[in-house]
Short mmCIF file of C-alpha atoms and ligand atoms in Angstrom, two decimals:
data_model
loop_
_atom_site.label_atom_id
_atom_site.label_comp_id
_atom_site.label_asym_id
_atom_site.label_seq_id
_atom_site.Cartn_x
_atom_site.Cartn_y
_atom_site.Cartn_z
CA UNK A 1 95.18 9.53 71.80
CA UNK A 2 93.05 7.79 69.20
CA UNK A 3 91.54 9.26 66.11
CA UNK A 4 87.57 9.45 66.41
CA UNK A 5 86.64 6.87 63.89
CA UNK A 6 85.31 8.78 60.86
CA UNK A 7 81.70 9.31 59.99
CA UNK A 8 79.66 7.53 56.96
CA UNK A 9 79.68 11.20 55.60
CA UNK A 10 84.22 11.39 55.77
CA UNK A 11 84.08 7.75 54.68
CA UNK A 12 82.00 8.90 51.21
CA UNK A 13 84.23 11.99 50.13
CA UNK A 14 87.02 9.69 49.67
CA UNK A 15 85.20 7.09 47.43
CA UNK A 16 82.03 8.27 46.36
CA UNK A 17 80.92 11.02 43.11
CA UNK A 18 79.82 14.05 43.58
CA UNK A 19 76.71 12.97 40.88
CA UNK A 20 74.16 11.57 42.61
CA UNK A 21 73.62 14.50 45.05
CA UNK A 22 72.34 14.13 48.72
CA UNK A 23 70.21 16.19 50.65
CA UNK A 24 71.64 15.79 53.85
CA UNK A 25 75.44 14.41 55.54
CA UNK A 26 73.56 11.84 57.46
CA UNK A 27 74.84 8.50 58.00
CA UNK A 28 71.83 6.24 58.56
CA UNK A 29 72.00 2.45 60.22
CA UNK A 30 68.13 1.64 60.83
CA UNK A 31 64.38 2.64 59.61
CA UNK A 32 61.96 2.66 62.21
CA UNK A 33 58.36 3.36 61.08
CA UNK A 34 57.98 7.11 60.40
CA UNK A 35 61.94 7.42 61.60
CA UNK A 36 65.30 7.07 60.44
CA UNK A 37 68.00 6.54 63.03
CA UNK A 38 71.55 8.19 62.66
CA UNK A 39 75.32 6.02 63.09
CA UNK A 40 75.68 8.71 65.96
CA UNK A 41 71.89 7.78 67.24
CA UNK A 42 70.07 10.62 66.67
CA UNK A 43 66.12 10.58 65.70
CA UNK A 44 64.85 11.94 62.66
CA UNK A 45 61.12 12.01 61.78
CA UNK A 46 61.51 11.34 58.28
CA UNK A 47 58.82 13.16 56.00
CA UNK A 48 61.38 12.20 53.20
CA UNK A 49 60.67 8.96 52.94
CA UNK A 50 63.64 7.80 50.81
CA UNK A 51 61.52 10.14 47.83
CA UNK A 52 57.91 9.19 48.27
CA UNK A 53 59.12 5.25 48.64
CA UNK A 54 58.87 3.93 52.33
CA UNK A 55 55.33 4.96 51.89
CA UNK A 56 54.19 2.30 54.72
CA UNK A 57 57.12 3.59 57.23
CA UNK A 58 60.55 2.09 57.29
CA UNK A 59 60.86 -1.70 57.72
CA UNK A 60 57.04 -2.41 58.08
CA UNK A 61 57.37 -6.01 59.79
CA UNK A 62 54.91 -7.07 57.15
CA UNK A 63 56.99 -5.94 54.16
CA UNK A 64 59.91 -7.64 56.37
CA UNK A 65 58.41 -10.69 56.76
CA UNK A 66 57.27 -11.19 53.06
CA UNK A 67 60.66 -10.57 52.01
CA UNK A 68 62.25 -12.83 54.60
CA UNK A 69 59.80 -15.96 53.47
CA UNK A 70 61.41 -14.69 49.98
CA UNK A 71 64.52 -15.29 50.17
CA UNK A 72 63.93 -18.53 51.82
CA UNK A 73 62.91 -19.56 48.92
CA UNK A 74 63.92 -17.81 45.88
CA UNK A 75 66.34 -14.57 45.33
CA UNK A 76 66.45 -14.64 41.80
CA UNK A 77 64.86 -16.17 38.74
CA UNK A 78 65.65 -14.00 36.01
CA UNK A 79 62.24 -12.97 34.36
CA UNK A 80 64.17 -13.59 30.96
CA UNK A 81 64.29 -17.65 31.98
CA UNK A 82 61.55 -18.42 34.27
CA UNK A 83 58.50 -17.82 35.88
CA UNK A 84 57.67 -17.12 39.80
CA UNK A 85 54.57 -17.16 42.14
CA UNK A 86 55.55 -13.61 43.46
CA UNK A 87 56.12 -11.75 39.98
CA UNK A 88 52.77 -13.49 38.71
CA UNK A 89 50.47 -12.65 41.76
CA UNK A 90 52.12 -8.91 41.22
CA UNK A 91 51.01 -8.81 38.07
CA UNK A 92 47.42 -10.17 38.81
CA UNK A 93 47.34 -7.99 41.80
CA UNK A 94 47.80 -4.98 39.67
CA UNK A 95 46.08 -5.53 36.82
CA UNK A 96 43.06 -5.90 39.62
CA UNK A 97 43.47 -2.47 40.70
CA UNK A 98 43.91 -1.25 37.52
CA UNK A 99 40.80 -2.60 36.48
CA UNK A 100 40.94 -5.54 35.08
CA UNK A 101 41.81 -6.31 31.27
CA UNK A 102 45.76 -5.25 31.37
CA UNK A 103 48.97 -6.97 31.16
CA UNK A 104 52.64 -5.70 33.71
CA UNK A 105 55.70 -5.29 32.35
CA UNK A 106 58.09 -5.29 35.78
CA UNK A 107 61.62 -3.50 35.58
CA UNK A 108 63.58 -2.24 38.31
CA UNK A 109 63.45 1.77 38.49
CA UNK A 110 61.21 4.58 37.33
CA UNK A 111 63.63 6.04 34.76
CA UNK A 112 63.46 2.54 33.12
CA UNK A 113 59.50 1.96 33.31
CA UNK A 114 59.31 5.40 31.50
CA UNK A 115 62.19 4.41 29.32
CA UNK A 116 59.91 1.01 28.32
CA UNK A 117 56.27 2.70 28.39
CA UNK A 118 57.63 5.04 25.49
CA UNK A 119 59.19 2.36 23.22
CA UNK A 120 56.03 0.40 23.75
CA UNK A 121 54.05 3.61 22.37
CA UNK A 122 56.61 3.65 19.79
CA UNK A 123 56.79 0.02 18.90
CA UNK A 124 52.36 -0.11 18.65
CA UNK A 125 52.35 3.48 16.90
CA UNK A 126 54.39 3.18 14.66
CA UNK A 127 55.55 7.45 15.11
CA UNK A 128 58.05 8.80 16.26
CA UNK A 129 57.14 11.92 18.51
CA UNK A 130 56.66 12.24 22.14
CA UNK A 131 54.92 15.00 24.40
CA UNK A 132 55.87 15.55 28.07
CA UNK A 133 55.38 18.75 29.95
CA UNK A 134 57.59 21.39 31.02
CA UNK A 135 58.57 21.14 34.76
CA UNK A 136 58.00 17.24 34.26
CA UNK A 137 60.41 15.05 36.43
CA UNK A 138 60.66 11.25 34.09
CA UNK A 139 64.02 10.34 35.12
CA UNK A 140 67.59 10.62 34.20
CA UNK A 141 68.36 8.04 32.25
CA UNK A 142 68.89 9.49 28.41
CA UNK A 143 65.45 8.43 27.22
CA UNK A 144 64.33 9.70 30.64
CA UNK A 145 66.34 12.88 30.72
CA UNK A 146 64.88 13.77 27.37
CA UNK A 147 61.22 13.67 28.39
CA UNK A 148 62.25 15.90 31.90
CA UNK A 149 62.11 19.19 31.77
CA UNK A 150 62.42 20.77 35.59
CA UNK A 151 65.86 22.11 35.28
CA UNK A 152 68.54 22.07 32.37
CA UNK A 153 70.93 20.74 35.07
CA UNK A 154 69.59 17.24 34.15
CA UNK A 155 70.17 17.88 30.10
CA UNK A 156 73.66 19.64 30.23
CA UNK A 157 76.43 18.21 28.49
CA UNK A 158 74.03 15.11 27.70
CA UNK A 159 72.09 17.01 24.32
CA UNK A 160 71.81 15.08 21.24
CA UNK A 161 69.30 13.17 23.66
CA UNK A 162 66.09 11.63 22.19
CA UNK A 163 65.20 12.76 19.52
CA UNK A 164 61.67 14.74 18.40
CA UNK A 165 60.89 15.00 22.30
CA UNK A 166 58.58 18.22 22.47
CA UNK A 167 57.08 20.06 26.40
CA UNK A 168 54.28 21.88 26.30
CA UNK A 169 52.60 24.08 29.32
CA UNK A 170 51.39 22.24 32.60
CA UNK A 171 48.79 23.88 34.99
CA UNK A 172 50.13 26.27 37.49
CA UNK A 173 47.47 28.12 38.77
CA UNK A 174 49.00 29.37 41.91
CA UNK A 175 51.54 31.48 39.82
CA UNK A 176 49.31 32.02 36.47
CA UNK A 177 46.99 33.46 39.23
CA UNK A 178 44.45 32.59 36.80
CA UNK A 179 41.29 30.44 37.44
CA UNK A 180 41.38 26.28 37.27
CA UNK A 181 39.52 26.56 34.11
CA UNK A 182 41.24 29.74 32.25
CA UNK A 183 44.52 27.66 33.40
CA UNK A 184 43.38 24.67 31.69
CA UNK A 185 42.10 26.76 28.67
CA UNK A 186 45.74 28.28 28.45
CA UNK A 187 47.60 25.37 28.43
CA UNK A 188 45.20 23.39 25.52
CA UNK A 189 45.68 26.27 23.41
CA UNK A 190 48.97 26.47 23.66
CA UNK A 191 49.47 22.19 23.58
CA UNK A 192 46.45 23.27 19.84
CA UNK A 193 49.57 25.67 18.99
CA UNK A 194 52.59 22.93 18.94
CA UNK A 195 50.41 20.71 16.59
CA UNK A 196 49.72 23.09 14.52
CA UNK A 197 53.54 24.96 14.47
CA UNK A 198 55.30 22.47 15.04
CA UNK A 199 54.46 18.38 15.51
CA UNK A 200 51.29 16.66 13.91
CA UNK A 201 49.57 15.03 16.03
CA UNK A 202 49.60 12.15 13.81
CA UNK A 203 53.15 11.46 14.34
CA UNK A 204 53.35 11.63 18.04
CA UNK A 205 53.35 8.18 19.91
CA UNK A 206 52.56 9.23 23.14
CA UNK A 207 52.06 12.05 26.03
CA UNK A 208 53.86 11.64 29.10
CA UNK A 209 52.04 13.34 32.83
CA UNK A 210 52.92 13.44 36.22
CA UNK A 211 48.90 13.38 37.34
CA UNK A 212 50.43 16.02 40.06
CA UNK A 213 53.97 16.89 39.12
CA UNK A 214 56.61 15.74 41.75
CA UNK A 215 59.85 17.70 41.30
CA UNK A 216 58.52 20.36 39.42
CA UNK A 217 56.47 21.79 42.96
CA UNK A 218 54.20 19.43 43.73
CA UNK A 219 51.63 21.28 41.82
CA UNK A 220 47.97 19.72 41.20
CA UNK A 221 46.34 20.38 38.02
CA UNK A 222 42.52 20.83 37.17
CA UNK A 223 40.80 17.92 36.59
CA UNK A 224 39.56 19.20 33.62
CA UNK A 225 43.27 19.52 32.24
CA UNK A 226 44.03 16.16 32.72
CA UNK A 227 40.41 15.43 31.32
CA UNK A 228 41.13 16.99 28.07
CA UNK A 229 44.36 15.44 27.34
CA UNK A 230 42.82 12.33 27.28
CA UNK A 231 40.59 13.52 25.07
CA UNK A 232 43.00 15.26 22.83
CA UNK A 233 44.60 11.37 22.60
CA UNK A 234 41.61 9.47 22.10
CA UNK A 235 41.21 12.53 19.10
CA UNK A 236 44.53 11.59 17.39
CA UNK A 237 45.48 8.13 18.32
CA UNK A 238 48.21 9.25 21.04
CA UNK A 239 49.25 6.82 23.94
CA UNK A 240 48.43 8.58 26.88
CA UNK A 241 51.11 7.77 29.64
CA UNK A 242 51.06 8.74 33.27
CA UNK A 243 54.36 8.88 35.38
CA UNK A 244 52.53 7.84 38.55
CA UNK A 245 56.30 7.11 40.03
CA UNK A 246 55.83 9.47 42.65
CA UNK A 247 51.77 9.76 42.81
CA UNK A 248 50.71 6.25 43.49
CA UNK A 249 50.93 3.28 46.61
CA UNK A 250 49.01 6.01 48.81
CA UNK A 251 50.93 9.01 48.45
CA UNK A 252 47.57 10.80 46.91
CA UNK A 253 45.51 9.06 49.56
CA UNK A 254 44.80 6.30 46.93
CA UNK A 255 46.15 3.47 44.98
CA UNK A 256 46.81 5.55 41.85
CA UNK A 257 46.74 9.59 41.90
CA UNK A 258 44.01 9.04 38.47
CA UNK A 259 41.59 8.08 40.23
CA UNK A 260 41.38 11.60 41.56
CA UNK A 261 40.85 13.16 37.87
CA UNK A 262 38.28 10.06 36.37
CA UNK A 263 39.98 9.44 33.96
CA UNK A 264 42.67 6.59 33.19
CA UNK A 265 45.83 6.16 30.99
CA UNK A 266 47.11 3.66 28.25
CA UNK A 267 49.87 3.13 29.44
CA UNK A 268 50.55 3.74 33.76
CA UNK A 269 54.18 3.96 34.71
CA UNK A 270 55.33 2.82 38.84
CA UNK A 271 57.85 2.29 41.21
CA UNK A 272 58.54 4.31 44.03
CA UNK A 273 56.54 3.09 47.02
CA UNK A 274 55.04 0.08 44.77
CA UNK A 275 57.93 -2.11 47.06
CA UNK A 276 58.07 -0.52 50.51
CA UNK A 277 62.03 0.52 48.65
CA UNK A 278 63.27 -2.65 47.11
CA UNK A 279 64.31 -1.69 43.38
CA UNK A 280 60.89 -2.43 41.08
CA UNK A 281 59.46 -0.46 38.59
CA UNK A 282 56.09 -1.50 36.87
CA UNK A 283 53.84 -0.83 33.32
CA UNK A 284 50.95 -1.54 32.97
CA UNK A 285 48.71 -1.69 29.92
CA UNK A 286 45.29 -2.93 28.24
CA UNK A 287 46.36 -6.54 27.08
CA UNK A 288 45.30 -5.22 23.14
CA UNK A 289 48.51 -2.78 23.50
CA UNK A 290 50.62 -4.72 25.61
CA UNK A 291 50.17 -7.87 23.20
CA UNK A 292 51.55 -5.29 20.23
CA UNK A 293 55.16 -5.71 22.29
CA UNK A 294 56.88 -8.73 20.60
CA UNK A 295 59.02 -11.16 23.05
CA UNK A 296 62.81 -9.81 22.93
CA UNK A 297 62.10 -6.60 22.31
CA UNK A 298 62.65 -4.95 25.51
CA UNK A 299 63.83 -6.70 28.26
CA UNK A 300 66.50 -6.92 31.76
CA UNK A 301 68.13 -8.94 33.84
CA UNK A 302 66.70 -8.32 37.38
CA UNK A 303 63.10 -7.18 36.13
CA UNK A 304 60.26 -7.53 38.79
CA UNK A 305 63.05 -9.65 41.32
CA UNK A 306 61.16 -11.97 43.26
CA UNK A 307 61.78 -10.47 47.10
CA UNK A 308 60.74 -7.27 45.26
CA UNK A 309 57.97 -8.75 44.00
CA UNK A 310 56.47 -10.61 47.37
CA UNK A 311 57.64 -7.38 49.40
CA UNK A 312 55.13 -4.93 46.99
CA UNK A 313 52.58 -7.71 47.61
CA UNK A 314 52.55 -7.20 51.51
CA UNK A 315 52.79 -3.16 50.62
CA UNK A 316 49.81 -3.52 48.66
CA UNK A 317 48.00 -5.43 51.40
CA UNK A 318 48.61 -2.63 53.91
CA UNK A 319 47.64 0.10 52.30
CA UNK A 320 44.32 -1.72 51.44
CA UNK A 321 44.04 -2.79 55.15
CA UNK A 322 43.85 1.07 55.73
CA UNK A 323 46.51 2.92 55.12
CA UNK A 324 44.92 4.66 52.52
CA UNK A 325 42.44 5.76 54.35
CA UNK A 326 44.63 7.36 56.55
CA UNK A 327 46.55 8.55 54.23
CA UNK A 328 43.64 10.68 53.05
CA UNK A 329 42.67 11.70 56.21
CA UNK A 330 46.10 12.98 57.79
CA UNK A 331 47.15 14.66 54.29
CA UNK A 332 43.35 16.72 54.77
CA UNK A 333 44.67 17.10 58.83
CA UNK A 334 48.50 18.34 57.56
CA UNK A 335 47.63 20.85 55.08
CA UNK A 336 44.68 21.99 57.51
CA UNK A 337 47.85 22.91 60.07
CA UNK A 338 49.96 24.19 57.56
CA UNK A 339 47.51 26.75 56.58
CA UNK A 340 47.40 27.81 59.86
CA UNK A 341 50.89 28.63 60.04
CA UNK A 342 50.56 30.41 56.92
CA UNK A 343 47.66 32.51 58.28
CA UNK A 344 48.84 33.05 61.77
CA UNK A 345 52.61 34.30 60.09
CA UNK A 346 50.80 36.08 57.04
CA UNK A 347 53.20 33.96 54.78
CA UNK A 348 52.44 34.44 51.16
CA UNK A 349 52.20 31.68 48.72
CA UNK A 350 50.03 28.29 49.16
CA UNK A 351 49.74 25.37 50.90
CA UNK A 352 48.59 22.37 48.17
CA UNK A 353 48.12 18.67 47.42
CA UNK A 354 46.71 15.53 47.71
CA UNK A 355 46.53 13.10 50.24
CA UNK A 356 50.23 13.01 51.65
CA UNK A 357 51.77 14.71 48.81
CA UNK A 358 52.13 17.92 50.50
CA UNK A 359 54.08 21.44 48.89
CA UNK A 360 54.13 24.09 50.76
CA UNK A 361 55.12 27.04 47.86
CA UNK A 362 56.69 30.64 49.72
CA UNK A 363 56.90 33.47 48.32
CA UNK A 364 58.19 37.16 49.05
CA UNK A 365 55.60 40.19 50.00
CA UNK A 366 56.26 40.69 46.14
CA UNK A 367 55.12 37.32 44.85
CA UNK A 368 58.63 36.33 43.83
CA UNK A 369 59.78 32.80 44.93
CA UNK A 370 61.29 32.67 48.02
CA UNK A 371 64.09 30.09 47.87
CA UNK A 372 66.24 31.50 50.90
CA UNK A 373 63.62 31.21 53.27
CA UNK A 374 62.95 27.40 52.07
CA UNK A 375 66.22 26.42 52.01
CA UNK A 376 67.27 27.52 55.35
CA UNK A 377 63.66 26.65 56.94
CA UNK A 378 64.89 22.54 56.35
CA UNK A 379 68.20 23.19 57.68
CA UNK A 380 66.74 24.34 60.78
CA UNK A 381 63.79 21.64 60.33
CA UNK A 382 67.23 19.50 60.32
CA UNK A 383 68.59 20.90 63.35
CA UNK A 384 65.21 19.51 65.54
CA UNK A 385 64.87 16.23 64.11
CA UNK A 386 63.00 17.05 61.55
CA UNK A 387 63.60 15.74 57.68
CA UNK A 388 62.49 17.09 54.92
CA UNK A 389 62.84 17.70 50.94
CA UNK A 390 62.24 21.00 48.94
CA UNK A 391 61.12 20.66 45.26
CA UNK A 392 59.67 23.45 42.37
CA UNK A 393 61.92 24.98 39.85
CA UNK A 394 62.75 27.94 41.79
CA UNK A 395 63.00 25.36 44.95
CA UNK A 396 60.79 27.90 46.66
CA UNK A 397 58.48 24.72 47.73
CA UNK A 398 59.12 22.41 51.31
CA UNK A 399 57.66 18.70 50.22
CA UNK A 400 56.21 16.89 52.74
CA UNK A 401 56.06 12.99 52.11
CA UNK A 402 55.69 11.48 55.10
CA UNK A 403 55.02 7.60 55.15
CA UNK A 404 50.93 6.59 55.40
CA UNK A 405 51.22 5.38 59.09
CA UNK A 406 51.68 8.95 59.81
CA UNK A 407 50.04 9.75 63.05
CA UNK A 408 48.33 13.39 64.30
CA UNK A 409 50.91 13.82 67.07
CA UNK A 410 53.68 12.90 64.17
CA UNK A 411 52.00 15.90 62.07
CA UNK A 412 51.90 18.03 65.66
CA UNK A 413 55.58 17.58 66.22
CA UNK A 414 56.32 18.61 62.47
CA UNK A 415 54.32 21.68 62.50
CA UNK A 416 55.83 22.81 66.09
CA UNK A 417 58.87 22.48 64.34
CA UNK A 418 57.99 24.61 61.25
CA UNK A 419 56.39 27.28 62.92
CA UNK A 420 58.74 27.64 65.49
CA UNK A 421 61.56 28.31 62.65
CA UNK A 422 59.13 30.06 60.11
CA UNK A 423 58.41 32.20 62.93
CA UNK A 424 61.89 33.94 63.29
CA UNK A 425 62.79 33.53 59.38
CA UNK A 426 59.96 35.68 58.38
CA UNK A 427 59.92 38.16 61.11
C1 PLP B 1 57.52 11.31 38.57
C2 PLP B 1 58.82 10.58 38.50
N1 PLP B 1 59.13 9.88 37.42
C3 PLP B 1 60.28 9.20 37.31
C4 PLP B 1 61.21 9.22 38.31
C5 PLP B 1 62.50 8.47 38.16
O1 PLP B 1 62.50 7.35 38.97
P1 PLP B 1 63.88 6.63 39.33
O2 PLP B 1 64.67 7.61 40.13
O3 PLP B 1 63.49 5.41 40.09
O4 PLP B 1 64.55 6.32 38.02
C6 PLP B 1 60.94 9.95 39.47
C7 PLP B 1 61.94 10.02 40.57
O5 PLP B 1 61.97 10.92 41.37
C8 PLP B 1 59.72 10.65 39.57
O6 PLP B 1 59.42 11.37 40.67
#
């Protein structure tokens, strides 16, 4: 009798570290669209997408084909040595949506685009302090590691990280239970409280903000918050940054989550969905800061690759062609259905976001997170075909990032699923 040959899953134990953890044992040979297909064939409608990346579906024939004509012609370059059509029009194509007036700085993952937005703040400041928030996801790189602050997991072991790093408070009005503008009241005076106890605000460089934080719950602040930080820079002569990693390329039902709030950055960190899930990474910044950055000074070998490069270019084109639109629309249709659920099963907590960045926060009848019922609500989400990601610091909160060619009978299908399972793990 012959051995069944072993799955992707046996095959990893053997040769791959525990470190990078995975949400799931599946062993995945093709992308299709909205769905991921398994070695064994199964069907999964993936509202993962890869973490907010395949945010035009898997293997979007137009991404494909840009990235075919590619490598026909040029695979590497080395952004060190040489200039390439694809890595310019990127730039120009960005610094178009952006506004006009800014100069890209490509790199290859989000940890490093943080990594180079805050020496750039450094390197034109002249200080030496940064701000992030607590809960903030930047990466886990050391740099990065330093500026997160959503679990101490990612900081064990590693301390003696960057130094003069400080978090302050970041909206949570679901579980301050206070109003949008008491919230964002609450969390000034406490950011007025760290200058004055503890960091001028003369000697910090920048401010680092998920516009909506990812990891940390997928939690949306008040405009007005993220209004008043900017104004609280502009004050003192900090470089605003925003971690749009996660929140940009449609996920908000936009280009860029800021254009929700009115108000824009100096410095705008991507990568995620900005290449349909080829490695590049993005920053982008008013040519008067950017030109501060001296030639050697930061740097990489496989920077803003050129299939990366022509493959965000045909991203970019879809979502203009649409996709945001729908993005909008179907993330206003989801949450509609999920609050449904909610209501019809009397589950307490909240159903939040923008566009198709979706949490869905549960809670027990006494208001304490409910990370139990979360965790085994995907497994069973799992069991039907169903993939999906939790996130929040007490991982109380299902994410929903489905790709922006989501469809209604897509949605349908996922909210069957979850009610079906809600349904007997509440009852
Ligand atoms: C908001 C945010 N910033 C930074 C990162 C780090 O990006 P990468 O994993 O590409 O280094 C992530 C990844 O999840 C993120 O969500």
């Amino acid at each position: 009798m012959t051995a069944s040959p072993k799955s992707l899953y046996e095959r990893a134990q053997a040769v791959l570290p525990p470190a990078a953890g995975r949400a799931t044992d599946l062993g995945v040979v093709r992308g299709e669209g909205a769905y991921l297909v398994t070695e064994d064939g199964r069907r999964y409608l993936d509202f993962a997408s890869g973490v907010a990346v395949t945010n035009v579906g898997h293997n979007h024939p137009k991404v494909v084909a840009a990235a075919k004509v590619q490598m026909e012609s040029l695979i590497h370059g080395g952004h060190n040595v040489v200039y390439y059509p694809s890595y310019v029009e990127l730039a120009e194509t960005l610094n178009e949506l952006t506004g006009g007036g800014n100069k890209v700085y490509f790199s290859n993952s989000g940890a490093e685009a943080n990594e180079g937005a805050v020496k750039l703040a450094k390197k034109v400041t002249k200080r030496p302090a940064v701000i992030a928030f607590k809960r903030a996801f930047h990466g886990r790189t050391l740099a990065a590691a330093s500026l997160t602050a959503s679990g101490s997991l990612y900081r064990k072991d590693y301390e003696g990280l960057l130094p003069s790093v400080y978090h302050a408070e970041y909206p949570y009005p679901f579980r301050s239970g206070l109003s949008e503008d008491a919230e964002t009241e609450r969390c000034i005076r406490q950011l007025e409280e760290l200058f004055q106890l503890q960091v001028d605000p003369e000697t910090v460089a920048a401010m680092i903000v998920e516009p909506v934080q990812g990891e940390g719950g997928y939690i949306v602040p008040p405009a007005s918050f993220i209004q008043k930080i900017r104004e609280i820079c502009d004050k003192y002569g900090i470089m605003l940054i925003f971690d749009e990693i996660q929140t940009a390329f449609g996920r908000t039902g936009k280009m860029f989550a800021y254009e929700h709030f009115g108000v824009k950055p100096d410095i705008l960190t991507l990568a995620k969905g900005i290449a349909s899930g080829f490695p590049l990474s993005a920053i982008v910044a008013p040519q008067a800061i950017m030109d501060q950055w001296p030639a050697g000074t930061h740097g990489g070998t496989y920077g803003g690759n050129p299939v990366a490069c022509a493959a965000s270019l045909a991203t970019i084109e879809l979502l203009k062609d649409g996709l945001l639109d729908q993005a909008a629309q179907m993330g206003e249709y989801f949450r509609e259905q999920l609050r449904k659920v909610q209501q019809d099963l009397n589950i307490q907590g909240e159903v939040r976001g923008l566009g198709l960045m979706i949490g869905f926060e549960i809670v027990g009848d006494d208001g304490r997170p409910a990370p139990a019922i979360v965790g085994e609500l995907r497994a069973k989400c799992m069991e039907d075909g169903l993939l999906l990601l939790t996130c929040g610091t007490d991982k109380n909160v299902i994410r929903f990032m489905p790709p922006t060619i989501v469809t209604k009978e897509h949605i349908d299908e996922a909210v069957a699923i979850i009610g079906k399972h809600l349904r007997t793990l509440v009852s």
